[in-house]
Coordinates of C-alpha atoms and ligand atoms in Angstrom, one line a residue:
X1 CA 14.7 6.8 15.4
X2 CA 14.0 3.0 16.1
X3 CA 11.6 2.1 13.2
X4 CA 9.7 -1.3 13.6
X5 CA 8.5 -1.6 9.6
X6 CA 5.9 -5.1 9.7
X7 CA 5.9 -6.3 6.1
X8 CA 9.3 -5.2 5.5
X9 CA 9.3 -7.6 2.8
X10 CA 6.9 -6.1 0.4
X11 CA 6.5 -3.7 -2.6
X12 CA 6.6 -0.8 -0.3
X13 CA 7.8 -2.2 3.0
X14 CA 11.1 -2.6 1.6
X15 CA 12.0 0.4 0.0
X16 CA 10.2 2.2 3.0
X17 CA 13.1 -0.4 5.1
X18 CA 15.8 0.5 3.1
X19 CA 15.2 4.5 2.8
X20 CA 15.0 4.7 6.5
X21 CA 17.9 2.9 7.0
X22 CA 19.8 4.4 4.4
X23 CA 19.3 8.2 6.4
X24 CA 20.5 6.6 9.6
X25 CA 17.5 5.5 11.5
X26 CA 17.6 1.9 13.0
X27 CA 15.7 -0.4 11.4
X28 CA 13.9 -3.8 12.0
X29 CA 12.1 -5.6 9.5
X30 CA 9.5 -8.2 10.4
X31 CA 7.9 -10.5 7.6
X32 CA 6.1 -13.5 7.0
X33 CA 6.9 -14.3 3.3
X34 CA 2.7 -14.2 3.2
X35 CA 3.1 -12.4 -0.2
X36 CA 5.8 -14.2 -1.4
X37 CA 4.0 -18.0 -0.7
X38 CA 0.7 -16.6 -2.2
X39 CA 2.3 -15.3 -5.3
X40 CA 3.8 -18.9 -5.7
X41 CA 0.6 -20.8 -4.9
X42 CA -1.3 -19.1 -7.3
X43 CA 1.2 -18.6 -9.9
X44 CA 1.4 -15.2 -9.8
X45 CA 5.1 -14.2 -9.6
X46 CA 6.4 -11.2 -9.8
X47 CA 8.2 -9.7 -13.1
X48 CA 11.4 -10.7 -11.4
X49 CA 12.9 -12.3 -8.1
X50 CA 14.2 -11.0 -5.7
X51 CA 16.6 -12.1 -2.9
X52 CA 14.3 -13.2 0.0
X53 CA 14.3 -11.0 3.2
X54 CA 17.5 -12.3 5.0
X55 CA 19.8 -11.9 1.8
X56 CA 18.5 -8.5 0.9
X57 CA 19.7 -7.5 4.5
X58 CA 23.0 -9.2 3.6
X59 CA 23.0 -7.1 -0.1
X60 CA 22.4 -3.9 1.7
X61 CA 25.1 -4.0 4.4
X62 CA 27.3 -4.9 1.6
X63 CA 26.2 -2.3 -0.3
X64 CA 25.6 0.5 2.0
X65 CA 27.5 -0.8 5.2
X66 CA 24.2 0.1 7.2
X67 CA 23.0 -2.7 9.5
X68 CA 19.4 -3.6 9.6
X69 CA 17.9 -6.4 12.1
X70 CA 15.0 -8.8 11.2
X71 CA 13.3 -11.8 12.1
X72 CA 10.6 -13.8 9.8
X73 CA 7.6 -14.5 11.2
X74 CA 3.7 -13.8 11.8
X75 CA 2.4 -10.6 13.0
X76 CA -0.6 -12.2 13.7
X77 CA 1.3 -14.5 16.6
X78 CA 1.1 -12.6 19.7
X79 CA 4.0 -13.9 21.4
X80 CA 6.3 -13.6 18.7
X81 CA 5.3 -9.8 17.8
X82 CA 5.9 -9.0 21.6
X83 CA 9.1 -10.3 21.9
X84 CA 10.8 -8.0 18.8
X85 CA 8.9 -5.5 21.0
X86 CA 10.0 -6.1 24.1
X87 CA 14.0 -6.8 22.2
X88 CA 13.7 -3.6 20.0
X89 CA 11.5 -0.6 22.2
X90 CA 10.2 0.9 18.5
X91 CA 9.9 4.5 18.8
X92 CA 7.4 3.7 15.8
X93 CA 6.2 0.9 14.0
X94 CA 5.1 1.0 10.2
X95 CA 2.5 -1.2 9.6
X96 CA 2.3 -2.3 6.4
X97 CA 1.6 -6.5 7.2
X98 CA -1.2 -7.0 5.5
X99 CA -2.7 -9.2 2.6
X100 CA -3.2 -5.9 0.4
X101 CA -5.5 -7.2 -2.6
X102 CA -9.2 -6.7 -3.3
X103 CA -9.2 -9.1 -5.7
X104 CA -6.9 -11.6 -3.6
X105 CA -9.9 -11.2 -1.0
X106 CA -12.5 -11.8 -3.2
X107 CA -11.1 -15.0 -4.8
X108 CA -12.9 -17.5 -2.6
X109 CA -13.8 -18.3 0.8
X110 CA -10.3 -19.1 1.9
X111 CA -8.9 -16.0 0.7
X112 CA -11.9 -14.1 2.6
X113 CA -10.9 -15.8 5.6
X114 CA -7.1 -15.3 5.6
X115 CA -7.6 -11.3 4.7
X116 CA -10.3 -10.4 7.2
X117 CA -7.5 -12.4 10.0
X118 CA -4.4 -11.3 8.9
X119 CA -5.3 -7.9 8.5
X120 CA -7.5 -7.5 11.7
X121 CA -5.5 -10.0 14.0
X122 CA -2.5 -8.0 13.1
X123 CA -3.5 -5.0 13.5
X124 CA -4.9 -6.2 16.8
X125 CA -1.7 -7.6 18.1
X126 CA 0.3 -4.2 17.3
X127 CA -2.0 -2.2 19.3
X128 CA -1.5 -4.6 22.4
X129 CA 2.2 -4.9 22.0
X130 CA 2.4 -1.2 22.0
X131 CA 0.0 -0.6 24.9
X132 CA 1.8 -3.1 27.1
X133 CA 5.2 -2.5 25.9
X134 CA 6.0 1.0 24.5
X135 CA 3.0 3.2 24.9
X136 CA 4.4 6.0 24.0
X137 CA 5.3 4.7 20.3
X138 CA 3.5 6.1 17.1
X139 CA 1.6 3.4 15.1
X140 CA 1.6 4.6 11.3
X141 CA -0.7 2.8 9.9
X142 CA -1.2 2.1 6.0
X143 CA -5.2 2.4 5.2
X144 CA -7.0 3.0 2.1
X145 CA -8.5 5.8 -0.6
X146 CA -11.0 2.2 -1.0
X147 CA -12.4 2.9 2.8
X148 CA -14.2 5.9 1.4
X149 CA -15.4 4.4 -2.1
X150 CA -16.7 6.8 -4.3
X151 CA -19.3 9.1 -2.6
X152 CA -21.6 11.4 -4.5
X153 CA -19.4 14.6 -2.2
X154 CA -16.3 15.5 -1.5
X155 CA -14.3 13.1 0.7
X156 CA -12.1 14.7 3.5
X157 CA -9.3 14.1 5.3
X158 CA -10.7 11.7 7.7
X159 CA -12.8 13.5 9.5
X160 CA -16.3 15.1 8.9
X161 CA -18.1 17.5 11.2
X162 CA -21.8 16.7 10.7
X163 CA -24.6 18.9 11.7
X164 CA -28.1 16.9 12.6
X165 CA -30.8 18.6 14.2
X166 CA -29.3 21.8 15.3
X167 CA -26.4 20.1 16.8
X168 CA -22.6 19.2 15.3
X169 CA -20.1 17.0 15.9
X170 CA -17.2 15.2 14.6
X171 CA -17.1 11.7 12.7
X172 CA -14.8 9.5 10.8
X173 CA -15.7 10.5 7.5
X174 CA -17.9 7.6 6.2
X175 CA -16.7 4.5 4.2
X176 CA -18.2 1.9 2.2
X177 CA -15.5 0.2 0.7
X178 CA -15.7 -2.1 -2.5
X179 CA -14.1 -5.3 -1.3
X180 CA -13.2 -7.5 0.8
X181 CA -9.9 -6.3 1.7
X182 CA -11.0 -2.3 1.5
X183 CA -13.7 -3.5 4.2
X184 CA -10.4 -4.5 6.3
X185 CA -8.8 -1.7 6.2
X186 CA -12.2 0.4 7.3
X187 CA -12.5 -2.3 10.5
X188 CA -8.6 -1.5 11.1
X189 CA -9.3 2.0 11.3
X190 CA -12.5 1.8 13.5
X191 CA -9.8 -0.9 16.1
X192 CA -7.8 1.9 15.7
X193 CA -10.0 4.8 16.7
X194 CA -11.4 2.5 19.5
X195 CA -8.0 1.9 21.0
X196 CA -7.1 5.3 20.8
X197 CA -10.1 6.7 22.7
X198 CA -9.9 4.2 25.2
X199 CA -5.7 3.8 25.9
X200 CA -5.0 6.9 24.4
X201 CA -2.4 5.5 21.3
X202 CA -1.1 8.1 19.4
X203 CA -1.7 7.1 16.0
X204 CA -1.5 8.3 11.9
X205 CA -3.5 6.1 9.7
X206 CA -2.8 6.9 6.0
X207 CA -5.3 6.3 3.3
X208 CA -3.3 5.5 0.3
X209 CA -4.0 5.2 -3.3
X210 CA -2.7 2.8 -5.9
X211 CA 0.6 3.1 -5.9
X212 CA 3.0 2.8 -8.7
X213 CA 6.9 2.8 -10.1
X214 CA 9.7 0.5 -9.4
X215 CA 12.4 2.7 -8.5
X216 CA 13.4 4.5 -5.5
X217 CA 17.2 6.1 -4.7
X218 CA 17.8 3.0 -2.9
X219 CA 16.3 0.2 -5.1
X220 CA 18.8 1.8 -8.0
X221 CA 21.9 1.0 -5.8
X222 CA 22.0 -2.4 -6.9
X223 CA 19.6 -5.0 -9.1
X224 CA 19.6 -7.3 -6.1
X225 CA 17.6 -4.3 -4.1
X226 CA 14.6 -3.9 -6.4
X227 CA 11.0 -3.9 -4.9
X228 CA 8.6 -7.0 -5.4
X229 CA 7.1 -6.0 -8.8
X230 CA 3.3 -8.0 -9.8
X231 CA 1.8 -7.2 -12.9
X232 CA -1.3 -10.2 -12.2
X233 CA -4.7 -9.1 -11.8
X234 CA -4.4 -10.3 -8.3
X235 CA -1.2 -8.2 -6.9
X236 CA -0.8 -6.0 -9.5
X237 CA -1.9 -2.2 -9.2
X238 CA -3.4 -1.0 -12.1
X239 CA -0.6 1.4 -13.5
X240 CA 2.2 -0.8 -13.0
X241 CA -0.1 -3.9 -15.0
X242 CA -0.8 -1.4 -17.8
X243 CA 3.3 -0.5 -18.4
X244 CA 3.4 -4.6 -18.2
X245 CA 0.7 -4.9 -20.9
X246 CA 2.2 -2.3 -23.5
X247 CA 5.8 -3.8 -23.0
X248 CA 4.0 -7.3 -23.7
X249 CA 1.7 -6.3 -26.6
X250 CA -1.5 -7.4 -24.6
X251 CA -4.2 -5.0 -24.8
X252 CA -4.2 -2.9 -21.8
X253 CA -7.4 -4.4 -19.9
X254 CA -9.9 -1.3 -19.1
X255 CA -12.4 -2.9 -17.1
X256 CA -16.2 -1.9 -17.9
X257 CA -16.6 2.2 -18.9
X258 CA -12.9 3.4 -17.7
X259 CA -14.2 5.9 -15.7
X260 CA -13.5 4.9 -12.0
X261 CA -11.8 7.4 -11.0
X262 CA -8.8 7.6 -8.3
X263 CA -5.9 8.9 -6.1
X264 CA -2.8 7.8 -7.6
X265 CA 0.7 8.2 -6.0
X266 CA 4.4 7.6 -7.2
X267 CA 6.1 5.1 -4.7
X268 CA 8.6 7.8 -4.1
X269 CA 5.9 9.6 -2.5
X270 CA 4.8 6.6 -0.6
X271 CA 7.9 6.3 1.2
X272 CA 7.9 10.5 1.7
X273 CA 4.6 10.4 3.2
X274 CA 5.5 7.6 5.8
X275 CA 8.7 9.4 6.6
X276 CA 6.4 13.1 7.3
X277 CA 4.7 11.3 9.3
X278 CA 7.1 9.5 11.6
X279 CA 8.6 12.7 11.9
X280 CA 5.9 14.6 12.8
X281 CA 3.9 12.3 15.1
X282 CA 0.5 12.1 15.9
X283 CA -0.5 13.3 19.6
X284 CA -1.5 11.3 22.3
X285 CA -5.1 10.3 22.1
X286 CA -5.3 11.3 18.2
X287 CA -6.1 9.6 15.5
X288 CA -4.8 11.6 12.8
X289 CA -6.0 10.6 9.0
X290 CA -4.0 11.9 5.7
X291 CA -5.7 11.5 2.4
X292 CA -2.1 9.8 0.9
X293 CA -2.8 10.8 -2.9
X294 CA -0.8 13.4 -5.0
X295 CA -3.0 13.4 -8.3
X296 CA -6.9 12.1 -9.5
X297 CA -6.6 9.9 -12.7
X298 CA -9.7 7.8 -14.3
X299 CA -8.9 4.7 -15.5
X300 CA -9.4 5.6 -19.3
X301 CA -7.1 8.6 -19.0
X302 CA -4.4 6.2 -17.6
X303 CA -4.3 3.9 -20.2
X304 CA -4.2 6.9 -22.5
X305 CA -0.9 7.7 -21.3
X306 CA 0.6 4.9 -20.8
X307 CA -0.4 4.2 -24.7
X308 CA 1.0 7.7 -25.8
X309 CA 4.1 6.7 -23.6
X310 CA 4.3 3.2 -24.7
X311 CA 3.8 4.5 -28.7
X312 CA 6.8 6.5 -28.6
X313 CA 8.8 3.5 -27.0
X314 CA 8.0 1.9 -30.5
X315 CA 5.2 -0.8 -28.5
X316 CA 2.3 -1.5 -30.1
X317 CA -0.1 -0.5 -27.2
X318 CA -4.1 -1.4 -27.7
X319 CA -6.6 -0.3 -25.5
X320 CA -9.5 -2.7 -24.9
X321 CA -12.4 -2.1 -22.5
X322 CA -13.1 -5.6 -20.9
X323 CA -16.2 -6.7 -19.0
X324 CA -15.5 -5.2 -15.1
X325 CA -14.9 -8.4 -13.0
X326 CA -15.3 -6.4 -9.7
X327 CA -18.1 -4.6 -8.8
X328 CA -18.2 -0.7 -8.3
X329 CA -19.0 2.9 -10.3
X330 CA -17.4 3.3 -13.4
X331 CA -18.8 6.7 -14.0
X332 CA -18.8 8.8 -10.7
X333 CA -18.2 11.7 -8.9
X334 CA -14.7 11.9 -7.1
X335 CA -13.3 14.9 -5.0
X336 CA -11.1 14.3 -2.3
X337 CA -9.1 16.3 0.4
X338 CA -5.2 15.8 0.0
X339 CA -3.7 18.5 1.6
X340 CA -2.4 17.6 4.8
X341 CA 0.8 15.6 4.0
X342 CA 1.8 18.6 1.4
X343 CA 1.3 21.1 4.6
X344 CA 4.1 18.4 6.4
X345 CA 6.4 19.6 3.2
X346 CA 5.6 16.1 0.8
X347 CA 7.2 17.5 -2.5
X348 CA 5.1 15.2 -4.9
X349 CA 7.0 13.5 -8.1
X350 CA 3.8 13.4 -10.5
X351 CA 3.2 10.9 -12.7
X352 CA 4.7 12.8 -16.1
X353 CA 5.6 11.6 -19.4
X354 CA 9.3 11.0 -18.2
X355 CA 8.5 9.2 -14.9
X356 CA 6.6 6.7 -17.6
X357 CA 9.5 6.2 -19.4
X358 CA 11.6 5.3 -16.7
X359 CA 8.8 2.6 -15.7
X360 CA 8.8 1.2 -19.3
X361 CA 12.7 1.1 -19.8
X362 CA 12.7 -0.7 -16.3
X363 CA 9.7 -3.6 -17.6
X364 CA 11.7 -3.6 -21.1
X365 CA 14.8 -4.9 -19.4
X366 CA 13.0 -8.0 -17.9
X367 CA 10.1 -8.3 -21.0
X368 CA 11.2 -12.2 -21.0
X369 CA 9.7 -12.6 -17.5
X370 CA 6.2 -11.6 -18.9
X371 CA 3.6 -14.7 -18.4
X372 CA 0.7 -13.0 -20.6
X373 CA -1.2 -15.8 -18.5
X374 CA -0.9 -13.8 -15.1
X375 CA -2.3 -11.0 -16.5
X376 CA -5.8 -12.0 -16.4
X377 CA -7.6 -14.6 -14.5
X378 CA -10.8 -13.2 -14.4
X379 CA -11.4 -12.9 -10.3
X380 CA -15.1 -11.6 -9.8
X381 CA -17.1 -10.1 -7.6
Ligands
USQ1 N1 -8.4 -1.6 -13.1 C1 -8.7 -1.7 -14.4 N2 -7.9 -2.6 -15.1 C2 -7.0 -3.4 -14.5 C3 -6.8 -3.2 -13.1 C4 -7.5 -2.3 -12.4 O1 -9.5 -1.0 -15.0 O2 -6.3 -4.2 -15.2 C5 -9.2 -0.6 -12.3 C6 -10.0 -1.2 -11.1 O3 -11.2 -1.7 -11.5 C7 -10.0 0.0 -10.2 C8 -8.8 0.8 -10.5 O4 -8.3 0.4 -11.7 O5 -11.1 0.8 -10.5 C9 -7.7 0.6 -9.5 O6 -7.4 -0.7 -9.3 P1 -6.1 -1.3 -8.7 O7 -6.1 -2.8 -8.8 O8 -4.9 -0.6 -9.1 O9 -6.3 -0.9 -7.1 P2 -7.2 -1.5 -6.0 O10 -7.7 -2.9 -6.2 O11 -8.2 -0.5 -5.5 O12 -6.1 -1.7 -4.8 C10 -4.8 -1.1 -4.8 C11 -3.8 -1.8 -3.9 C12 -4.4 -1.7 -2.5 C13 -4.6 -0.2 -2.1 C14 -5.5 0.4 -3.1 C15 -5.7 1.9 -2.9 O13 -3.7 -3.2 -4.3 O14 -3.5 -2.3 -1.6 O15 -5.2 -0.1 -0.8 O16 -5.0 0.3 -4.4 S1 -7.4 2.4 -3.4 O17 -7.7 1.9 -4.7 O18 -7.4 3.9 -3.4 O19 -8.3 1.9 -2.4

């Protein structure tokens, strides 16, 4: 298929970029370097470096012989997004171009300004590119677990039927997200639905969960093809951080009672999920939601295993509960739907004691480029 992946530079966009490629699809990678310049304006650099976008391309055809085209530039510039429609007719785009941290979005006003435009204004632009271009392509779009915060029921699949006075009907399932940037992602969805009710899109919007690892089939072929790795407070998920922190001999930073609770998935599965879903498309006029989680974890029993895990690596792993910069539940009730990307055939790689290891002998290998001073700044609510 022709893939259009928009943030092909990122932690996921570029395994997702290279995994497609590497089963013969055609490829084109569109990115801004947004992640890259923020990571270096707030000193915040990832574990490693990697080769910027145009030399990975050059690695991987070296590598692979597979061909993949690109151009750098902003989603959010309408005229430049059209024409790599117009040049490329995507079968589907992947949109993953968007500033993708709450506590990036909380930071100050400037970060609050860039994350509500980027992420809207991008989103925006693909849906007009695709109505007056290729109206037929499938938007996948990457969402949020965060749009649904942490309800006191169980959270579906998208979608709620809700009876109210004798009669029913079907909603978006409700969301009250916990930051900045989860707010995004729930405005996204409701362009999204809007779009697709009025121009009849066809369109898969996937509610992910922290992701974590650092290795994929493809990111193994070679050094120079590993994923953008942050283990900040600002870019850093919270599993991938905690590995960091027992490999560094910082405690592992618990924030408040440990017991927020959520979806979790390997980024393996990330990549598996996108895949089911640009082979099995959305219909026309459907928004279609997937829950993209493979396991529930609270915070406290994460650090528990990374400690157990770290322990029998020979790290000195402490666990220390530190004041909760962000605001939300540390002790709640959390149930959610995840069933419909394992009906697709998503074969889940769980986080087990061996997966661990492979993250920690990966973060051992670069220990020297641990700054313990990225690892927490402090960025409140
Ligand atoms: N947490 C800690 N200690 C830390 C870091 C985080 O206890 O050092 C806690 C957080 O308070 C939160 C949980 O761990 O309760 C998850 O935090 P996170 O930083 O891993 O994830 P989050 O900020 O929610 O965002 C990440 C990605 C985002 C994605 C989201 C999925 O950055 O792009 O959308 O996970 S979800 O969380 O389901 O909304």
């Amino acid at each position: 298929m022709r893939v259009l992946i928009l943030g092909g530079d990122g932690y996921l966009g570029w395994p997702t970029a290279m995994a497609f490629s590497y089963k013969g699809h055609q490829v084109f990678v569109v990115d801004n370097y947004l992640r890259r310049s923020l990571c270096r304006d707030l000193d915040v650099e990832p574990l490693f470096s990697t080769p910027n976008l145009l030399s990975r391309i050059r690695i991987w055809k070296e590598i692979t012989g597979k061909e993949m085209q690109v151009e750098i530039g902003d989603c959010c510039e309408y005229r430049f997004l059209i024409d790599i429609f117009r040049k490329f007719q995507p079968e589907v785009v992947v949109h993953y171009a968007e500033q993708p941290s709450a506590p990036y979005s909380m930071l100050n006003y400037e970060a609050a300004r860039l994350t509500l435009s980027n992420n809207l204004l991008s989103t925006l632009n693909i849906i007009w590119a695709v109505r007056e271009i290729v109206p037929e392509c499938h938007i996948i779009k990457l969402g949020t677990m965060g749009e649904y915060g942490t309800p006191d029921i169980d959270i579906e699949e998208g979608w709620i039927e809700i009876e109210h006075k004798g009669r029913r009907d079907r909603f978006l399932f409700p969301r009250q997200a916990s930051s900045l940037y989860h707010t995004t992602k729930i405005q996204d969805t409701d362009l999204l639905w809007f779009y697709v009710r009025t121009w009849n899109l066809r369109v898969t919007d996937l509610m992910q969960g922290p992701v974590y690892g650092l290795s994929t089939p493809e990111t193994e072929l070679d050094e120079r093809l590993s994923t953008f790795f942050n283990y900040d407070e600002l870019f850093g998920t919270v599993v991938n951080r905690f590995i960091v922190q027992a490999v560094a001999g910082y405690p592992l930073t618990v924030y408040g009672k440990g017991g927020q609770t959520r979806g979790y998935l390997n980024i393996r599965d990330t990549i598996a999920c996108v895949e089911l879903a640009m082979l099995n498309p959305a219909e026309f006029g459907e928004l279609r939601i997937f829950n993209q989680i493979t396991e529930t974890f609270s915070v406290n029993e994460l650090a528990g295993r990374v400690r157990r895990v770290g322990l029998d690596r020979g790290h000195e792993v402490e666990i220390r509960s530190v004041e909760n910069p962000r605001i939300e539940l540390e002790e709640h009730y959390y149930n959610p739907a995840y069933t419909g990307l394992k009906e697709l055939g998503l074969k889940p790689h769980l986080m087990t004691d061996e997966v661990l290891h492979g993250m920690f002998e990966k973060v051992e290998r670069h220990a020297a480029g641990i700054h313990k001073h990225k690892i927490f700044r402090r960025v409140k609510w």
